[in-house]
Short mmCIF file of C-alpha atoms in Angstrom, two decimals:
data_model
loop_
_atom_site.label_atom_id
_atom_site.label_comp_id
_atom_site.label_asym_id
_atom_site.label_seq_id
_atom_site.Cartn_x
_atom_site.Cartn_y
_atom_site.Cartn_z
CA UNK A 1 12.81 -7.24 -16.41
CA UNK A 2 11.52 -3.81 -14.56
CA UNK A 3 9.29 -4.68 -11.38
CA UNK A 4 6.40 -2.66 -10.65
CA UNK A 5 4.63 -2.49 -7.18
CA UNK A 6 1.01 -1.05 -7.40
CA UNK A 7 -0.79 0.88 -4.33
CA UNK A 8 -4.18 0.53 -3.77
CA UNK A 9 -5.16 3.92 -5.05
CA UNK A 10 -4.40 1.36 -8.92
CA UNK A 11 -6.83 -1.04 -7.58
CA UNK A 12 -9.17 1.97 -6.86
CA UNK A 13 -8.53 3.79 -10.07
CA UNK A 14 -9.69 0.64 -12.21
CA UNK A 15 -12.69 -0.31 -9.67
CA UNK A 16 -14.17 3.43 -9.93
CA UNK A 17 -13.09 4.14 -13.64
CA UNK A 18 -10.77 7.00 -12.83
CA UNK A 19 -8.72 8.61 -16.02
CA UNK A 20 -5.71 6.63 -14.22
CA UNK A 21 -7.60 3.31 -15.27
CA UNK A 22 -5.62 2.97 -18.75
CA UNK A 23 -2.44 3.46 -17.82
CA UNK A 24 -3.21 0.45 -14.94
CA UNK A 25 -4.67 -1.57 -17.38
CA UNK A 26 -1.50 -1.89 -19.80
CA UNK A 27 0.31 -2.22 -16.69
CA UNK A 28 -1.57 -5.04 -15.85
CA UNK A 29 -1.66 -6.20 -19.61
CA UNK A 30 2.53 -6.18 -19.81
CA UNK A 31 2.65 -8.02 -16.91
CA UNK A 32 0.28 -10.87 -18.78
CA UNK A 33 2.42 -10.78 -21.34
CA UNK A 34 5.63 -11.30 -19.30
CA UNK A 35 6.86 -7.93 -19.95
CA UNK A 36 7.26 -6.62 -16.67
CA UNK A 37 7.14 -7.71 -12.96
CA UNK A 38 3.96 -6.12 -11.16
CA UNK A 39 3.11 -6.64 -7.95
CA UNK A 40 0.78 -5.12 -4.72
CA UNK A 41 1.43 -5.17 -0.78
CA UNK A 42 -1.31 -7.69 1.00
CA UNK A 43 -1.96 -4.38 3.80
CA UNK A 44 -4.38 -3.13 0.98
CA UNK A 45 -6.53 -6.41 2.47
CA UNK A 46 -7.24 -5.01 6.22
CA UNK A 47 -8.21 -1.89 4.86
CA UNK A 48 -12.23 -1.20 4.70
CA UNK A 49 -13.77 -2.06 1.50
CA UNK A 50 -16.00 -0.81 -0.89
CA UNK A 51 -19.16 -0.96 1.32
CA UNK A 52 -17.61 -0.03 4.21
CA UNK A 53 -16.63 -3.74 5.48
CA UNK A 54 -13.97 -5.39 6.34
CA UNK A 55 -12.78 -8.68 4.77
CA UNK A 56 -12.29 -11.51 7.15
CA UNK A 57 -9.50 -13.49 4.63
CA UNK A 58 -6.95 -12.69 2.36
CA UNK A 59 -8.90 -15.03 -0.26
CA UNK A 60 -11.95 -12.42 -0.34
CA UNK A 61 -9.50 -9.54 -1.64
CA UNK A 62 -7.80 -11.96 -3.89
CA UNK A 63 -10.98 -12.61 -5.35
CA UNK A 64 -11.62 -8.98 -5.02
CA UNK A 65 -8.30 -8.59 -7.14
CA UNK A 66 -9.13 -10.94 -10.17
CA UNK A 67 -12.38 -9.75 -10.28
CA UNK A 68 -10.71 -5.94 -11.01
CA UNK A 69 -8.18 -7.84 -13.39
CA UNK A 70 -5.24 -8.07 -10.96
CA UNK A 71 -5.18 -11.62 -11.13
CA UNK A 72 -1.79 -11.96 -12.35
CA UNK A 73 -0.37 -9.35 -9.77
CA UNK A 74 1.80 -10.93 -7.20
CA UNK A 75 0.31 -10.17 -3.75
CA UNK A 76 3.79 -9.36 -1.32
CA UNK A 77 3.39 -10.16 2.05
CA UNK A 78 3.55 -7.04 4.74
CA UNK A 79 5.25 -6.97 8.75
CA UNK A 80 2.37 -8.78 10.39
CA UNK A 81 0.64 -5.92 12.79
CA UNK A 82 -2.15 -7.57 15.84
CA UNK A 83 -5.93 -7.36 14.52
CA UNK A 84 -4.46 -5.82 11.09
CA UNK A 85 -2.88 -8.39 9.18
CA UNK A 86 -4.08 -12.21 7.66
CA UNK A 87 -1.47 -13.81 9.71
CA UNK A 88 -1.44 -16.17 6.45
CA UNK A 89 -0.46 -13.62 4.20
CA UNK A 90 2.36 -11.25 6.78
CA UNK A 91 5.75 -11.52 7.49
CA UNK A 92 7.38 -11.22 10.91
CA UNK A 93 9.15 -8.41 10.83
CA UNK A 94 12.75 -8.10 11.72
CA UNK A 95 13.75 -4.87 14.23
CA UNK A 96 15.53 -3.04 11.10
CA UNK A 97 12.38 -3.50 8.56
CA UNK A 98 10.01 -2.55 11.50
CA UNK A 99 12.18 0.65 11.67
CA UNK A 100 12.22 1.19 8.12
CA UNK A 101 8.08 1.10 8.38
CA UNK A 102 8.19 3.54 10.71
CA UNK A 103 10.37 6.31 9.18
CA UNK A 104 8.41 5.67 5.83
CA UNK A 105 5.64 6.16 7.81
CA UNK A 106 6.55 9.12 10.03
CA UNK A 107 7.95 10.72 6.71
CA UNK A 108 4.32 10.49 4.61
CA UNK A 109 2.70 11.52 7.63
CA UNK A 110 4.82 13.76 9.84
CA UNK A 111 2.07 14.90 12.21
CA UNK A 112 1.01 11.70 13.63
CA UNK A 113 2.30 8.57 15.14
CA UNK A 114 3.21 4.95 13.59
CA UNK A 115 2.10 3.77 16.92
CA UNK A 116 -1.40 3.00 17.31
CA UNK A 117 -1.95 3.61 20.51
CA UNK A 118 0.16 6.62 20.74
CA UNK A 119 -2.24 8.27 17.91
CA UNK A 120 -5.27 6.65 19.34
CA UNK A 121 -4.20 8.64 22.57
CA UNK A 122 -3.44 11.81 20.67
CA UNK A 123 -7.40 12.19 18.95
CA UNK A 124 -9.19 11.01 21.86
CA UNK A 125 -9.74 7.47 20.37
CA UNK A 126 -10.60 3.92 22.45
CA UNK A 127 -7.37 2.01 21.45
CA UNK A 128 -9.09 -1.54 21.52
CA UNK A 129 -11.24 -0.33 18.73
CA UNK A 130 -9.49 -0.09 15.49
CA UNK A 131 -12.51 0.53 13.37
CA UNK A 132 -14.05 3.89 15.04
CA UNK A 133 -12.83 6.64 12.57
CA UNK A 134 -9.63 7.45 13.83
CA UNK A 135 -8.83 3.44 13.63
CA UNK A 136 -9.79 3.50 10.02
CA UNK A 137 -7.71 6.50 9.54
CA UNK A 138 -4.27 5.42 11.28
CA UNK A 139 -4.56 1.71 9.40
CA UNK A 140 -5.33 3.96 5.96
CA UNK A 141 -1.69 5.39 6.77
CA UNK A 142 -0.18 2.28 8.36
CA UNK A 143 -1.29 1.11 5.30
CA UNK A 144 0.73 3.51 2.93
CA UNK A 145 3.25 2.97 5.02
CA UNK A 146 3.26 -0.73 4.33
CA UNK A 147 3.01 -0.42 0.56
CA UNK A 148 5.71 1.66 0.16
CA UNK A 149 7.80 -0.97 3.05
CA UNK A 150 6.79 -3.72 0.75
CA UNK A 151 8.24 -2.23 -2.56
CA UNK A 152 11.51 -1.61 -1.04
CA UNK A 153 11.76 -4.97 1.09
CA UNK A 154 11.18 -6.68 -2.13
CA UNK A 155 13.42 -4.94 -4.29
CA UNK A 156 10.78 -3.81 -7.32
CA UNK A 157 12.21 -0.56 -9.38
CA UNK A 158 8.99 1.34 -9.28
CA UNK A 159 6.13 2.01 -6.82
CA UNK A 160 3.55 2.96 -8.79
CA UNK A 161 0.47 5.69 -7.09
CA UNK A 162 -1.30 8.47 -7.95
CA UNK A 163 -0.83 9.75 -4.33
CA UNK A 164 1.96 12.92 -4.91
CA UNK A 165 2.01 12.19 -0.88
CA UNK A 166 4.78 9.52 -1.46
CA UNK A 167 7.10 11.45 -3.99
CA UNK A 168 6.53 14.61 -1.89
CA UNK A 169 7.53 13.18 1.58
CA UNK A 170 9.82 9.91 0.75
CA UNK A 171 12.10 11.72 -1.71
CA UNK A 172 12.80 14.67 0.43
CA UNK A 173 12.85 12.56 3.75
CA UNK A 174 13.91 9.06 3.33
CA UNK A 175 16.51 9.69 0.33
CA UNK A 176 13.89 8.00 -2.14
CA UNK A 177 15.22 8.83 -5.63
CA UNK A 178 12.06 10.54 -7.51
CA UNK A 179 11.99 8.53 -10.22
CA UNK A 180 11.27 5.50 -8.00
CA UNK A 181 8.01 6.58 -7.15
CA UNK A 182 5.70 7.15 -10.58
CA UNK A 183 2.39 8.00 -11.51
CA UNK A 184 0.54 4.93 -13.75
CA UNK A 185 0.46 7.50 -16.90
CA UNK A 186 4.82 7.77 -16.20
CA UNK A 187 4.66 4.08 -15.09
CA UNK A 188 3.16 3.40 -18.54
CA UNK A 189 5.53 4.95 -19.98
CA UNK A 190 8.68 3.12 -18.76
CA UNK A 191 6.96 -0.48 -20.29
#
């Protein structure tokens, strides 16, 4: 069976009907129907939410999920990061997948650092406050970073965004083969 992972920009497509909301819909549907394996990377969670909040549990963004009709999507868990992650829904990361995280991220975003405090240093930010702009910014990347992490760790076939960021960077820089990473409409299409 072919294993899907889903970024958030899916979640986003369906939530603010973008022309991508179809093609994530029989995604979702095939999945229902045991057709394929779909699943999304819990960092989505810490990231702020439609409103501008931020969620204090995993549960709200599950409920989030089935409300958007991801309830059937397998949530995978991400490396664990200090006032990012639901400790109840993260992994500790070993030394070789934290590396991994960082070269993902360092290869979708070139011109800044996986370290937060290191960036937070770099644009004048306080680094005990995540949520000024440049905090929301970094953990926007960190969490790209993490989705991509997560399909690999797991072992899914195809990550799944319409972000060209990811086939753009990860296929020239971390060896990705291109048709790993696919759009929902080319997703769709391998059901």
């Amino acid at each position: 069976m072919k294993s899907f992972t889903l970024d958030m920009n899916c979640l986003i497509a369906i939530e603010n009907d973008e022309p991508a909301k179809v093609h994530v819909l029989a995604l979702i549907e095939a999945a229902d129907a045991k057709k394929i394996a779909l699943s999304m990377v819990a960092s989505g969670a810490s990231e702020r939410q439609p409103g501008g909040v931020y969620l204090n549990n995993i549960a709200d963004f599950k409920e989030r999920m089935r409300s958007l009709g991801f309830g059937s999507v397998d949530l995978l868990k991400p490396i664990g990061r200090q006032d990012i992650s639901f400790w109840d829904h993260a992994i500790y990361g070993s030394e070789e997948a934290a590396a991994r995280e960082k070269q993902i991220f360092e290869a979708l975003f070139p011109r800044h650092s996986a370290s937060w405090s290191e960036y937070a240093a770099a644009h004048g930010a306080d680094v005990d406050n995540l949520s000024s702009t440049q905090g929301r910014k970094w953990k926007n990347m960190l969490g790209d970073a993490q989705a991509f992490w997560g399909h690999e760790y797991y072992g899914a076939d195809h990550f799944v965004t319409s972000d060209d960021n990811f086939r753009r960077k990860l296929v020239l820089t971390c060896k990705v083969p291109a048709d790993t990473i696919l759009t929902p409409m080319e997703a769709r299409a391998k059901i």
